[in-house]
Coordinates of C-alpha atoms in Angstrom, one line a residue:
X114 CA 19.7 34.3 13.9
X115 CA 16.7 32.6 15.5
X116 CA 18.9 31.4 18.3
X117 CA 19.5 35.0 19.4
X118 CA 16.1 34.8 21.1
X119 CA 17.6 32.4 23.6
X120 CA 21.1 33.9 24.0
X121 CA 21.4 37.6 23.1
X122 CA 21.0 40.6 25.4
X123 CA 20.9 41.5 29.0
X124 CA 17.8 39.4 29.9
X125 CA 19.4 36.2 28.4
X126 CA 22.3 36.1 30.9
X127 CA 20.4 33.2 32.7
X128 CA 20.0 31.4 29.4
X129 CA 23.7 31.8 28.7
X130 CA 24.6 30.5 32.1
X131 CA 22.6 27.4 31.4
X132 CA 24.2 26.9 28.1
X133 CA 27.6 27.2 29.8
X134 CA 26.4 24.5 32.2
X135 CA 26.3 22.3 29.0
X136 CA 30.0 23.1 28.6
X137 CA 29.6 25.6 25.8
X138 CA 32.1 28.5 25.5
X139 CA 31.3 32.1 24.6
X140 CA 32.6 31.5 21.2
X141 CA 30.3 28.5 20.7
X142 CA 27.3 30.4 22.0
X143 CA 28.0 33.2 19.6
X144 CA 27.7 30.9 16.5
X145 CA 24.5 29.5 15.0
X146 CA 22.9 26.6 16.8
X147 CA 22.3 23.6 14.6
X148 CA 20.2 20.9 16.0
X149 CA 21.3 17.4 15.2
X150 CA 18.4 15.0 15.6
X151 CA 19.8 11.5 16.1
X152 CA 17.4 8.6 16.1
X153 CA 20.0 6.1 17.4
X154 CA 19.0 3.2 19.5
X155 CA 20.2 -0.3 20.2
X156 CA 17.1 -2.0 19.0
X157 CA 16.7 -1.1 15.3
X158 CA 19.4 -2.4 13.0
X159 CA 19.0 0.6 10.7
X160 CA 19.8 2.9 13.6
X161 CA 22.4 1.2 15.6
X162 CA 25.2 2.7 13.5
X163 CA 23.9 6.3 13.8
X164 CA 26.2 7.5 16.5
X165 CA 29.0 7.5 13.9
X166 CA 26.9 9.4 11.4
X167 CA 26.0 12.0 14.1
X168 CA 29.7 12.3 15.1
X169 CA 30.7 13.0 11.5
X170 CA 27.9 15.6 11.0
X171 CA 28.8 17.4 14.2
X172 CA 32.6 17.5 13.4
X173 CA 31.7 19.0 10.1
X174 CA 29.3 21.6 11.5
X175 CA 32.0 22.7 14.0
X176 CA 34.6 22.9 11.1
X177 CA 32.3 25.1 9.1
X178 CA 31.6 27.7 11.8
X179 CA 28.5 26.6 13.7
X180 CA 27.7 24.9 16.9
X181 CA 26.0 21.4 16.8
X182 CA 23.5 20.5 19.5
X183 CA 22.4 16.9 19.5
X184 CA 19.1 15.5 20.8
X185 CA 17.4 12.2 20.3
X186 CA 14.3 10.9 18.5
X187 CA 12.6 7.5 18.9
X188 CA 12.5 4.8 16.2
X189 CA 10.4 1.6 15.8
X190 CA 11.7 -1.4 13.8
X191 CA 8.8 -2.6 11.7
X192 CA 10.4 -6.0 11.3
X193 CA 10.7 -6.6 15.0
X194 CA 7.3 -5.1 15.8
X195 CA 5.6 -7.1 13.0
X196 CA 2.6 -9.4 13.7
X197 CA 2.0 -8.6 17.3
X198 CA 0.7 -5.6 19.2
X199 CA 3.9 -3.7 18.6
X200 CA 2.8 -3.0 14.9
X201 CA 0.1 -0.8 16.2
X202 CA 2.8 1.6 17.2
X203 CA 4.8 1.8 14.1
X204 CA 2.8 4.4 12.1
X205 CA 1.7 6.0 15.3
X206 CA 5.4 6.7 16.0
X207 CA 5.6 9.0 12.9
X208 CA 3.4 11.6 14.6
X209 CA 5.3 11.4 17.9
X210 CA 8.6 11.9 16.2
X211 CA 7.4 14.8 14.2
X212 CA 5.8 16.5 17.2
X213 CA 8.8 16.0 19.5
X214 CA 11.2 17.5 16.9
X215 CA 9.0 20.6 16.7
X216 CA 9.0 20.9 20.5
X217 CA 12.7 20.7 20.7
X218 CA 13.5 23.0 17.8
X219 CA 11.1 25.7 18.8
X220 CA 11.6 25.5 22.5
X221 CA 15.3 26.1 22.1
X222 CA 15.2 28.5 19.1
X223 CA 17.4 26.4 16.9
X224 CA 18.7 28.0 13.7
X225 CA 18.8 24.9 11.5
X226 CA 18.4 21.1 11.7
X227 CA 20.3 18.0 10.5
X228 CA 17.9 15.1 10.8
X229 CA 19.4 11.6 11.1
X230 CA 16.9 8.7 10.4
X231 CA 17.2 5.4 8.7
X232 CA 14.1 3.3 8.9
X233 CA 10.4 3.2 8.1
X234 CA 8.4 6.0 9.8
X235 CA 11.4 7.9 11.0
X236 CA 12.3 9.3 7.6
X237 CA 8.8 10.7 6.8
X238 CA 8.5 12.0 10.3
X239 CA 11.6 14.0 10.0
X240 CA 10.6 15.4 6.6
X241 CA 7.2 16.3 8.1
X242 CA 9.0 18.1 11.0
X243 CA 11.2 19.9 8.6
X244 CA 8.3 21.1 6.5
X245 CA 6.3 22.1 9.6
X246 CA 9.1 24.0 11.4
X247 CA 10.6 25.5 8.2
X248 CA 14.1 26.4 9.3
X249 CA 17.0 25.3 7.1
X250 CA 17.0 21.5 7.3
X251 CA 18.6 18.5 5.7
X252 CA 18.4 14.7 6.0
X253 CA 21.2 12.2 6.2
X254 CA 20.3 8.6 6.7
X255 CA 22.3 5.7 8.1
X256 CA 22.2 3.8 4.8
X257 CA 20.9 0.5 3.6
X258 CA 22.0 -3.0 4.8
X259 CA 23.9 -5.3 2.4
X260 CA 22.0 -8.3 1.1
X261 CA 22.7 -11.6 2.7
X262 CA 23.9 -14.9 1.2
X263 CA 22.3 -18.3 1.6
X264 CA 23.1 -21.4 -0.5
X265 CA 24.8 -19.0 -3.0
X266 CA 21.8 -16.8 -3.5
X267 CA 21.1 -13.3 -2.3
X268 CA 18.6 -13.1 0.6
X269 CA 17.0 -10.4 2.7
X270 CA 14.4 -10.0 5.5
X271 CA 11.5 -10.9 3.2
X272 CA 13.2 -14.2 2.3
X273 CA 13.0 -15.3 5.9
X274 CA 9.4 -14.0 6.3
X275 CA 8.5 -16.1 3.3
X276 CA 10.5 -19.1 4.6
X277 CA 8.1 -19.2 7.6
X278 CA 5.4 -20.1 5.1
X279 CA 7.6 -22.8 3.4
X280 CA 8.2 -24.4 6.8
X281 CA 4.5 -24.4 7.5
X282 CA 4.0 -25.9 4.1
X283 CA 6.6 -28.6 4.5
X284 CA 8.9 -27.1 1.9
X285 CA 11.7 -26.2 4.3
X286 CA 13.1 -27.7 7.5
X287 CA 13.5 -25.9 10.9
X288 CA 17.3 -26.3 10.5
X289 CA 17.3 -24.7 7.1
X290 CA 15.2 -21.8 8.5
X291 CA 17.8 -21.3 11.2
X292 CA 20.7 -21.2 8.8
X293 CA 18.7 -18.6 6.7
X294 CA 18.0 -16.6 9.9
X295 CA 21.7 -16.5 10.5
X296 CA 22.5 -15.0 7.1
X297 CA 19.5 -12.9 6.0
X298 CA 20.5 -9.6 7.7
X299 CA 24.4 -9.5 7.6
X300 CA 25.1 -5.9 8.5
X301 CA 23.5 -2.9 10.2
X302 CA 21.4 -0.6 8.0
X303 CA 17.9 -0.3 6.6
X304 CA 16.7 -3.6 5.2
X305 CA 18.4 -4.2 1.9
X306 CA 15.5 -4.2 -0.7
X307 CA 13.2 -1.4 -1.9
X308 CA 11.1 -1.6 1.2
X309 CA 9.5 1.3 3.1
X310 CA 12.7 2.7 4.7
X311 CA 14.8 2.7 1.6
X312 CA 11.8 3.9 -0.5
X313 CA 11.4 6.9 1.8
X314 CA 15.2 7.6 1.7
X315 CA 14.9 7.6 -2.1
X316 CA 12.1 10.2 -1.7
X317 CA 14.5 12.5 0.3
X318 CA 16.8 12.6 -2.6
X319 CA 14.0 13.0 -5.1
X320 CA 12.5 15.9 -3.0
X321 CA 15.9 17.6 -2.9
X322 CA 16.1 17.2 0.9
X323 CA 19.3 15.1 1.0
X324 CA 22.7 14.9 -0.8
X325 CA 23.4 12.4 -3.6
X326 CA 23.9 8.9 -2.4
X327 CA 21.9 9.4 0.9
X328 CA 19.5 6.6 -0.1
X329 CA 21.8 4.1 -1.7
X330 CA 25.3 4.1 -0.2
X331 CA 25.4 1.1 2.1
X332 CA 25.6 1.7 5.8
X333 CA 28.9 -0.1 6.2
X334 CA 30.8 1.9 3.5
X335 CA 33.2 4.6 4.5
X336 CA 31.5 6.8 1.9
X337 CA 28.5 6.9 4.2
X338 CA 30.5 8.9 6.8
X339 CA 31.8 11.2 4.1
X340 CA 28.2 12.0 3.0
X341 CA 27.5 12.8 6.7
X342 CA 30.4 15.3 6.7
X343 CA 29.3 16.8 3.4
X344 CA 25.9 17.2 5.0
X345 CA 27.3 19.2 7.9
X346 CA 28.9 21.5 5.5
X347 CA 25.8 21.7 3.4
X348 CA 23.5 22.7 6.4
X349 CA 25.7 25.7 7.2
X350 CA 25.5 26.7 3.5
X351 CA 21.7 26.4 3.5
X352 CA 21.6 28.5 6.7
X353 CA 23.8 31.2 5.2
X354 CA 21.6 31.3 2.1
X355 CA 18.4 31.0 4.2
X356 CA 17.2 28.1 2.0
X357 CA 14.3 26.5 3.9
X358 CA 12.4 23.2 3.5
X359 CA 9.5 24.9 1.8
X360 CA 11.8 26.4 -0.7
X361 CA 12.9 22.9 -1.6
X362 CA 9.8 20.9 -1.1
X363 CA 7.6 22.7 -3.5
X364 CA 4.7 21.2 -5.6
X365 CA 7.1 20.6 -8.4
X366 CA 9.5 18.7 -6.1
X367 CA 6.5 16.5 -5.0
X368 CA 5.7 15.9 -8.6
X369 CA 9.3 14.8 -9.1
X370 CA 9.2 12.5 -6.0
X371 CA 6.0 10.8 -7.1
X372 CA 7.5 10.1 -10.6
X373 CA 10.7 8.7 -9.0
X374 CA 8.5 6.6 -6.8
X375 CA 6.9 5.1 -9.8
X376 CA 10.1 4.5 -11.7
X377 CA 11.8 2.7 -8.7
X378 CA 8.7 0.7 -7.8
X379 CA 8.7 1.9 -4.2
X380 CA 6.7 0.7 -1.2
X381 CA 3.0 1.4 -1.1
X382 CA 3.7 3.2 2.2
X383 CA 5.1 6.1 0.1
X384 CA 1.5 7.0 -0.7
X385 CA 0.7 7.5 3.0
X386 CA 3.9 9.4 3.7
X387 CA 4.2 11.7 0.7
X388 CA 0.6 12.8 1.3
X389 CA 1.5 13.6 4.9
X390 CA 4.7 15.4 4.2
X391 CA 3.0 17.6 1.6
X392 CA 0.3 18.4 4.1
X393 CA 2.9 19.7 6.5
X394 CA 4.4 21.7 3.6
X395 CA 1.0 23.3 2.8
X396 CA 0.8 21.5 -0.4
X397 CA -2.2 19.4 -1.6
X398 CA -1.4 16.1 -3.2
X399 CA -3.9 13.3 -3.5
X400 CA -4.4 9.7 -4.8
X401 CA -5.4 11.1 -8.3
X402 CA -2.0 12.9 -8.4
X403 CA -0.3 9.6 -7.7
X404 CA -2.3 7.7 -10.4
X405 CA -1.4 10.4 -12.9
X406 CA 2.3 10.1 -12.1
X407 CA 1.9 6.3 -12.5
X408 CA 0.2 6.7 -15.9
X409 CA 3.0 8.9 -17.4
X410 CA 6.1 7.3 -15.7
X411 CA 7.8 4.2 -16.9
X412 CA 9.0 1.5 -14.3
X413 CA 12.7 1.4 -14.7
X414 CA 13.8 -0.6 -11.7
X415 CA 12.8 -3.9 -10.1
X416 CA 14.5 -4.3 -6.7
X417 CA 13.5 -6.8 -4.1
X418 CA 10.8 -7.8 -3.5
X419 CA 9.9 -7.1 -7.2
X420 CA 13.2 -8.5 -8.5
X421 CA 16.6 -9.8 -7.6
X422 CA 18.5 -6.6 -7.2
X423 CA 19.2 -4.7 -4.0
X424 CA 20.0 -1.2 -2.8
X425 CA 23.8 -1.8 -3.2
X426 CA 23.1 -2.7 -6.8
X427 CA 21.2 0.5 -7.4
X428 CA 24.0 2.4 -5.8
X429 CA 26.6 0.8 -8.1
X430 CA 24.4 1.7 -11.1
X431 CA 24.3 5.4 -10.2
X432 CA 21.6 5.7 -7.6
X433 CA 18.5 7.9 -7.4
X434 CA 19.9 10.8 -9.4
X435 CA 20.7 8.5 -12.3
X436 CA 17.1 7.4 -12.3
X437 CA 16.0 11.0 -12.3
X438 CA 18.3 11.7 -15.1
X439 CA 16.6 8.9 -17.2
X440 CA 13.2 10.5 -16.4
X441 CA 14.5 13.9 -17.4
X442 CA 15.0 12.6 -20.9
X443 CA 11.2 12.2 -21.1
X444 CA 10.7 15.7 -19.6
X445 CA 9.3 14.2 -16.5
X446 CA 11.5 16.1 -14.1
X447 CA 11.2 19.6 -12.9
X448 CA 14.9 20.5 -13.3
X449 CA 14.7 24.0 -11.8
X450 CA 13.8 22.7 -8.3
X451 CA 16.0 23.8 -5.5
X452 CA 18.1 21.1 -3.6
X453 CA 20.0 20.7 -0.4
X454 CA 23.2 21.6 -2.4
X455 CA 21.9 25.1 -2.7
X456 CA 21.7 24.6 -6.5
X457 CA 19.0 23.4 -8.8
X458 CA 18.2 19.8 -9.5
X459 CA 19.7 20.0 -13.0
X460 CA 23.1 20.6 -11.5
X461 CA 23.0 17.4 -9.4
X462 CA 22.0 14.8 -12.0
X463 CA 24.3 12.3 -13.6
X464 CA 24.2 9.5 -16.1
X465 CA 23.7 5.9 -15.0
X466 CA 26.8 3.7 -15.0
X467 CA 25.3 0.6 -16.6
X468 CA 22.0 -1.1 -17.4
X469 CA 22.1 -3.8 -14.7
X470 CA 19.6 -2.2 -12.4
X471 CA 18.3 1.0 -14.1
X472 CA 16.8 0.5 -17.5
X473 CA 16.9 3.1 -20.3
X474 CA 14.0 5.4 -20.3
X475 CA 12.9 4.0 -23.7
X476 CA 13.2 0.3 -22.6
X477 CA 11.3 0.1 -19.3
X478 CA 9.9 -2.9 -17.4
X479 CA 6.5 -1.3 -18.1
X480 CA 5.3 1.9 -19.6
X481 CA 3.5 2.9 -16.4
X482 CA 4.6 3.1 -12.8
X483 CA 5.0 0.6 -10.0
X484 CA 2.1 1.7 -7.8
X485 CA -1.6 1.9 -8.8
X486 CA -4.6 3.4 -7.0
X487 CA -7.7 1.3 -7.4
X488 CA -11.4 2.4 -6.9
X489 CA -14.9 0.9 -7.0
X490 CA -17.7 0.1 -4.8
X491 CA -15.4 -1.7 -2.3
X492 CA -13.0 1.3 -2.1
X493 CA -14.8 4.5 -3.3
X494 CA -12.0 6.7 -1.7
X495 CA -9.2 4.5 -3.0
X496 CA -7.0 1.5 -2.4
X497 CA -3.3 0.9 -3.2
X498 CA -1.4 -2.0 -4.9
X499 CA 2.3 -2.3 -5.7
X500 CA 1.7 -3.4 -9.3
X501 CA 5.4 -3.9 -10.0
X502 CA 5.5 -6.7 -7.3
X503 CA 2.6 -8.6 -8.9
X504 CA 3.4 -11.3 -11.4
X505 CA 3.1 -9.6 -14.8
X506 CA 0.9 -12.5 -16.1
X507 CA -1.9 -11.6 -13.6
X508 CA -4.1 -8.7 -14.8
X509 CA -7.4 -9.5 -13.1
X510 CA -8.6 -11.5 -10.1
X511 CA -12.0 -13.0 -9.3
X512 CA -12.7 -15.0 -6.2
X513 CA -14.8 -15.6 -3.0
X514 CA -14.1 -13.6 0.1
X515 CA -12.8 -15.1 3.4
X516 CA -13.3 -12.4 5.9
X517 CA -11.2 -11.9 9.1
X518 CA -11.7 -9.2 11.7
X519 CA -7.9 -8.8 12.2
X520 CA -4.6 -9.9 11.0
X521 CA -4.0 -12.6 13.7
X522 CA -7.0 -14.7 12.7
X523 CA -6.0 -14.6 9.1
X524 CA -2.4 -15.6 9.8
X525 CA -3.6 -18.6 11.9
X526 CA -5.7 -19.9 9.0
X527 CA -3.0 -19.3 6.4
X528 CA -0.4 -21.3 8.4
X529 CA -3.0 -24.1 9.0
X530 CA -3.5 -24.4 5.2
X531 CA -7.1 -23.2 5.2
X532 CA -6.5 -20.7 2.3
X533 CA -6.8 -22.2 -1.2
X534 CA -6.2 -21.0 -4.7
X535 CA -8.8 -18.5 -5.8
X536 CA -9.5 -17.3 -2.3
X537 CA -9.7 -13.5 -1.5
X538 CA -8.4 -13.0 2.0
X539 CA -10.1 -9.9 3.6
X540 CA -8.4 -8.5 6.7
X541 CA -10.4 -5.6 8.2
X542 CA -10.4 -3.5 11.3
X543 CA -6.7 -2.8 10.7
X544 CA -7.0 0.7 9.4
X545 CA -5.7 3.9 11.0
X546 CA -8.7 4.0 13.4
X547 CA -9.8 0.3 13.4
X548 CA -6.4 -1.2 14.3
X549 CA -5.7 1.3 15.6
X550 CA -2.4 2.2 14.0
X551 CA -2.8 0.6 10.5
X552 CA -0.7 -2.5 11.0
X553 CA 1.6 -3.8 8.2
X554 CA 0.7 -7.2 6.8
X555 CA 4.1 -8.7 5.9
X556 CA 3.5 -11.9 7.9
X557 CA 0.3 -13.1 6.0
X558 CA 1.6 -11.9 2.6
X559 CA 5.0 -13.6 3.0
X560 CA 3.4 -16.8 4.3
X561 CA 1.2 -16.9 1.1
X562 CA 4.3 -16.3 -1.0
X563 CA 6.2 -18.9 0.8
X564 CA 3.5 -21.4 0.1
X565 CA 3.5 -20.5 -3.6
X566 CA 0.1 -18.8 -3.5
X567 CA 1.2 -15.3 -4.3
X568 CA -0.3 -15.5 -7.8
X569 CA -3.3 -17.5 -6.8
X570 CA -4.6 -15.7 -3.7
X571 CA -5.7 -12.0 -3.4
X572 CA -5.4 -10.2 -0.1
X573 CA -7.5 -7.1 0.7
X574 CA -7.1 -5.0 3.8
X575 CA -7.9 -1.5 5.3
X576 CA -4.5 -1.9 6.9
X577 CA -1.3 -1.6 4.9
X578 CA 1.7 -3.6 3.7
X579 CA 5.4 -3.7 4.3
X580 CA 7.5 -2.6 1.4
X581 CA 8.7 -6.2 1.4
X582 CA 5.3 -7.5 0.3
X583 CA 4.8 -9.0 -3.1
X584 CA 1.8 -10.6 -4.8
X585 CA -1.8 -9.6 -5.4
X586 CA -2.1 -7.6 -2.2
X587 CA -4.3 -4.5 -2.0
X588 CA -4.2 -2.2 1.1
X589 CA -5.2 1.2 2.4
X590 CA -8.9 0.4 1.4
X591 CA -10.9 3.6 2.2
X592 CA -13.3 4.1 4.0
X593 CA -12.0 1.6 6.5
X594 CA -14.3 -0.9 8.3
X595 CA -14.2 1.3 11.4
X596 CA -15.8 4.2 9.5
X597 CA -18.5 2.0 7.9
X598 CA -16.7 1.4 4.7
X599 CA -17.8 -1.4 2.3
X600 CA -15.0 -3.7 3.6
X601 CA -16.8 -3.7 6.9
X602 CA -20.0 -5.1 5.3
X603 CA -18.3 -8.0 3.4
X604 CA -19.3 -11.6 4.3
X605 CA -17.7 -15.0 3.6
X606 CA -18.5 -16.1 0.0
X607 CA -19.0 -12.6 -1.4
X608 CA -17.7 -12.4 -5.0
X609 CA -14.9 -9.9 -5.4
X610 CA -13.3 -8.7 -8.7
X611 CA -10.0 -6.8 -9.2
X612 CA -9.0 -5.3 -12.6
X613 CA -5.6 -3.8 -12.7
X614 CA -6.0 -2.6 -16.2
X615 CA -9.0 -0.5 -15.4
X616 CA -8.1 0.2 -11.8
X617 CA -11.3 -1.4 -10.4
X618 CA -12.0 -3.0 -7.0
X619 CA -15.6 -4.3 -6.9
X620 CA -17.8 -6.6 -4.8
X621 CA -20.8 -8.2 -6.5
X622 CA -23.7 -7.4 -4.1
X623 CA -27.3 -6.4 -4.7
X624 CA -28.7 -3.1 -3.5
X625 CA -31.3 -4.9 -1.5
X626 CA -28.6 -7.1 0.3
X627 CA -26.4 -4.0 0.8
X628 CA -29.2 -2.1 2.5
X629 CA -29.9 -5.1 4.7
X630 CA -26.3 -5.3 5.8
X631 CA -26.1 -1.6 6.5
X632 CA -29.1 -1.8 8.8
X633 CA -27.6 -4.5 11.0
X634 CA -23.9 -3.2 10.8
X635 CA -22.2 -2.4 14.1
X636 CA -18.6 -1.1 14.3
X637 CA -16.2 -3.4 16.0
X638 CA -14.3 -1.2 18.6
X639 CA -11.3 -2.5 20.3
X640 CA -10.4 -1.5 23.9
X641 CA -7.3 0.7 23.7
X642 CA -5.6 3.0 26.2
X643 CA -2.5 5.2 26.4
X644 CA -1.4 6.9 23.2
X645 CA -3.5 4.7 21.0
X646 CA -6.7 6.0 22.6
X647 CA -5.6 9.6 21.6
X648 CA -4.5 8.4 18.1
X649 CA -8.0 7.0 17.4
X650 CA -9.6 10.4 18.0
X651 CA -7.2 12.3 15.9
X652 CA -6.1 10.3 12.9
X653 CA -7.5 10.8 9.4
X654 CA -8.3 8.1 6.9
X655 CA -5.6 6.4 4.9
X656 CA -6.4 8.2 1.6
X657 CA -5.6 11.5 3.5
X658 CA -2.3 10.2 4.7
X659 CA -3.3 9.0 8.1
X660 CA -2.4 12.4 9.5
X661 CA -3.2 13.7 13.0
X662 CA -4.4 17.3 13.0

């Protein structure tokens, strides 16, 4: 066992003494050491229930002959950190979480890991750490929130973000907004739609790194605790068989995940995170791979914000493995991939229970996937749009640019009613380096939706979007403005054209004018300190996953 390095032999008597100071007995020290990485805190609603998950995991590990050793990880709530300086730290936290898990696992010679995330950047960070450290590891999340109810309708966190735009536009009163605020998030758990947290939890199942139901069983269901107990048993089995993350997260597994991503209509943030996880696993996937998956994979699900269903509905219909089973009927799944059960994917699939949420493979919402990669002179290295969350009647967009050097300026004009139908709102200097931290743009996109402009206004950014964003919103534009990308050269009034059918993102500008702008271009650099100053120096572009290496 790897932990023998820290506890076996004459020279490790001091180490054993320190372990006994923790209260461990000789019998417990003799057993394998399994790290339980708990990202509990009292701020993030998806994480406030994780003590119970951790306790269930630890009891199961003990019952199956190993010794659990819990340690913490940080977690940022994207919703609470949205639209202020806090959002600069969301994506940044992914690298800190990954690095800190590596430090703890290697410093203490742990034999295996159970990783307990729930929200946003924590899920990919833990998958990255598992791939990097490559000791037997498994994910068990805290589960999704239930949808709320307001005026007899299902609501969620995006409903209230969009309601801010309605209030600004005179379509809703402050009193109505308060009543919605009281009901939008009724339980703990990761926010209830197919937003980033739940998208990435779906990816854990698709990659084979979590047990069935991990992504979809609601946080408040007792079944969630049973999954945690089964996870404790499963990690001991993985350790005995020496099945490691890189045995599970193979190139074929990433192909599976990308196709499930397209079938579910997941958040655009999966593009960043799958790329970064693959990098840690020593596997190269790029935007062309994602576009290929989108071309061949039907979109089978439309969960909020793309439709009226929620994670609890997906769970009732069979969950992620039922979606994968539908895709297997089109030979789109690599069924021989290993899973956290210690058996192949083929042995873990099951039929969907009904047609309410998961469409038949031969009757999809669309014949291609939910995410598209656009290219053109405005984004030569790529840009990302969640096509499944765009009104199906809109295939192209042409309009004049209104350019903002940051999200805050754009939000101010949106809420003041200065954005009109046909405008292309350009928000730049929000990329990985330019932000820094690549802020999500749920506030401006939701405000536009709340004002009824989501079909009539296009939003472009070198930043990124929440999984809750809907409408004609294009992010991850690469190269970003900070690195001299075309988005940094745009001016008010430039004519911009988007073509979803041919995956084009273009600006109409003469070569003469372009050269003139390049000569006078100066990068807007923001004053930053602390961790952000380090991040700017290390982070890659969005098309490379915004990784630090």
